[in-house]
Amino acid sequence: MLRYSVKLLKDTNDTILVDVPDVPEAHTFGEDREEALLRAPDAIESALMLYIDLRRDIPVPRSGGRGPFVTLPALTEAKLALYTAMRTAKVGKAELARRLNWHLPQVDRLLDLRHASRLDQLEAAFRVLGKCLSVEIREAA
């Protein structure tokens, strides 16, 4: 579970600003605390999509950080894990497409955090990298 610590700050115009220390490019705001926290996952995903475009490592949330926390969707986490596995194996998008016998836009969508990819497609991508995708269900915090 990717759970990032966020800092909430009151702005001069009475909005709440959100900063993510582990993802410095992620910023958003809300009219109140609740709205700010609701917008935070989208801001983090936007910043992480920039990391993917720039071929940068995905920052791992620091353990023991102080809250509040924002948890990213499971599909986002799976896509980021695929991206990280590709970087570790030094496999680019074109090579992954070749191994899967897919067209390059299919791989692009698989790494697009805004696209609702199917789990079977992610499983296939992990498989050609020598990995397997596992789902874990836990009690809600």
Coordinates of C-alpha atoms in Angstrom, one line a residue:
M1 CA 0.0 0.0 0.0
L2 CA 1.5 3.3 -1.1
R3 CA 0.7 5.8 1.7
Y4 CA 2.3 9.2 1.6
S5 CA 2.5 11.6 4.5
V6 CA 1.2 15.1 3.6
K7 CA 1.5 18.5 5.2
L8 CA -1.5 20.8 5.4
L9 CA -1.0 24.5 5.7
K10 CA -3.5 27.3 5.9
D11 CA -3.1 29.8 3.0
T12 CA -3.6 33.5 3.2
N13 CA -6.9 33.2 1.3
D14 CA -8.3 30.7 3.8
T15 CA -7.7 27.6 1.7
I16 CA -5.8 24.6 2.8
L17 CA -2.6 23.9 0.9
V18 CA -1.3 20.3 0.6
D19 CA 2.4 19.5 0.2
V20 CA 3.9 16.0 -0.1
P21 CA 7.4 15.9 1.4
D22 CA 8.3 12.6 -0.4
V23 CA 7.0 13.9 -3.8
P24 CA 8.0 17.6 -3.8
E25 CA 6.3 18.2 -7.2
A26 CA 2.9 17.3 -5.7
H27 CA 0.8 20.3 -4.5
T28 CA -2.9 20.9 -4.3
F29 CA -5.4 22.8 -2.1
G30 CA -8.9 22.6 -0.9
E31 CA -11.5 24.9 0.7
D32 CA -11.2 22.8 3.8
R33 CA -9.1 19.9 5.2
E34 CA -11.5 17.3 3.8
E35 CA -11.4 18.7 0.3
A36 CA -7.7 19.2 0.4
L37 CA -7.1 15.5 1.4
L38 CA -9.6 14.4 -1.3
R39 CA -7.6 16.2 -4.0
A40 CA -4.2 15.0 -2.7
P41 CA -4.1 11.5 -4.5
D42 CA -4.7 13.2 -7.8
A43 CA -1.8 15.7 -7.2
I44 CA 0.5 12.8 -6.2
E45 CA -0.5 10.8 -9.3
S46 CA 0.1 13.8 -11.5
A47 CA 3.6 14.3 -10.1
L48 CA 4.4 10.5 -10.4
M49 CA 3.3 10.5 -14.0
L50 CA 5.9 13.3 -14.5
Y51 CA 8.5 11.0 -12.9
I52 CA 7.6 8.2 -15.3
D53 CA 7.8 10.6 -18.3
L54 CA 11.2 11.7 -17.1
R55 CA 12.3 8.2 -16.4
R56 CA 13.0 9.0 -12.8
D57 CA 12.7 6.6 -9.8
I58 CA 9.4 6.6 -7.9
P59 CA 9.9 8.0 -4.4
V60 CA 9.1 5.5 -1.7
P61 CA 7.1 6.9 1.2
R62 CA 9.2 7.3 4.3
S63 CA 8.3 4.9 7.0
G64 CA 7.3 6.4 10.3
G65 CA 6.2 9.7 8.8
R66 CA 3.7 11.8 10.6
G67 CA 0.1 12.1 9.3
P68 CA -2.2 12.9 7.8
F69 CA -1.6 10.3 5.1
V70 CA -2.9 9.8 1.6
T71 CA -3.2 6.3 0.2
L72 CA -3.0 5.8 -3.6
P73 CA -5.4 3.5 -5.4
A74 CA -4.4 -0.2 -5.7
L75 CA -4.3 0.1 -9.5
T76 CA -1.9 3.0 -9.3
E77 CA 0.3 1.0 -7.0
A78 CA 0.4 -1.9 -9.4
K79 CA 1.3 0.3 -12.3
L80 CA 4.1 2.0 -10.3
A81 CA 5.4 -1.4 -9.3
L82 CA 5.4 -2.4 -13.0
Y83 CA 7.3 0.7 -13.9
T84 CA 9.8 0.0 -11.1
A85 CA 10.2 -3.6 -12.2
M86 CA 10.9 -2.4 -15.8
R87 CA 13.6 0.0 -14.6
T88 CA 15.2 -2.6 -12.4
A89 CA 15.3 -5.1 -15.4
K90 CA 16.4 -2.3 -17.7
V91 CA 13.4 -3.1 -20.0
G92 CA 12.0 -0.1 -21.9
K93 CA 8.4 0.2 -23.2
A94 CA 9.4 -0.9 -26.7
E95 CA 11.0 -4.1 -25.4
L96 CA 8.1 -4.8 -23.1
A97 CA 5.7 -4.4 -26.1
R98 CA 7.9 -6.8 -28.1
R99 CA 7.9 -9.4 -25.3
L100 CA 4.1 -9.2 -24.9
N101 CA 3.5 -9.0 -28.7
W102 CA 1.6 -5.8 -28.2
H103 CA 1.6 -2.4 -29.9
L104 CA 3.5 0.3 -28.1
P105 CA 0.3 2.3 -27.2
Q106 CA -1.0 -0.7 -25.2
V107 CA 2.1 -0.4 -23.0
D108 CA 1.8 3.3 -22.8
R109 CA -1.8 2.9 -21.4
L110 CA -0.5 0.3 -19.0
L111 CA 1.8 2.9 -17.5
D112 CA -0.7 5.7 -17.6
L113 CA -1.9 6.2 -14.1
R114 CA -5.2 7.7 -15.3
H115 CA -6.1 4.8 -17.6
A116 CA -8.3 2.0 -16.1
S117 CA -6.1 -0.9 -17.1
R118 CA -7.2 -4.5 -16.6
L119 CA -5.5 -6.7 -14.0
D120 CA -4.9 -9.5 -16.5
Q121 CA -2.9 -7.1 -18.7
L122 CA -0.8 -6.1 -15.7
E123 CA -0.3 -9.7 -14.8
A124 CA 0.9 -10.5 -18.3
A125 CA 3.4 -7.6 -18.2
F126 CA 4.7 -8.7 -14.8
R127 CA 5.0 -12.3 -16.1
V128 CA 7.3 -11.4 -19.0
L129 CA 9.5 -9.6 -16.5
G130 CA 9.7 -12.8 -14.3
K131 CA 7.3 -11.3 -11.7
C132 CA 3.8 -12.1 -10.5
L133 CA 1.1 -9.7 -9.3
S134 CA -0.4 -10.5 -5.9
V135 CA -3.5 -9.0 -4.3
E136 CA -3.7 -8.7 -0.5
I137 CA -6.8 -7.8 1.5
R138 CA -6.3 -6.2 4.9
E139 CA -8.5 -4.7 7.6
A140 CA -9.2 -1.1 7.0
A141 CA -7.2 1.3 9.2

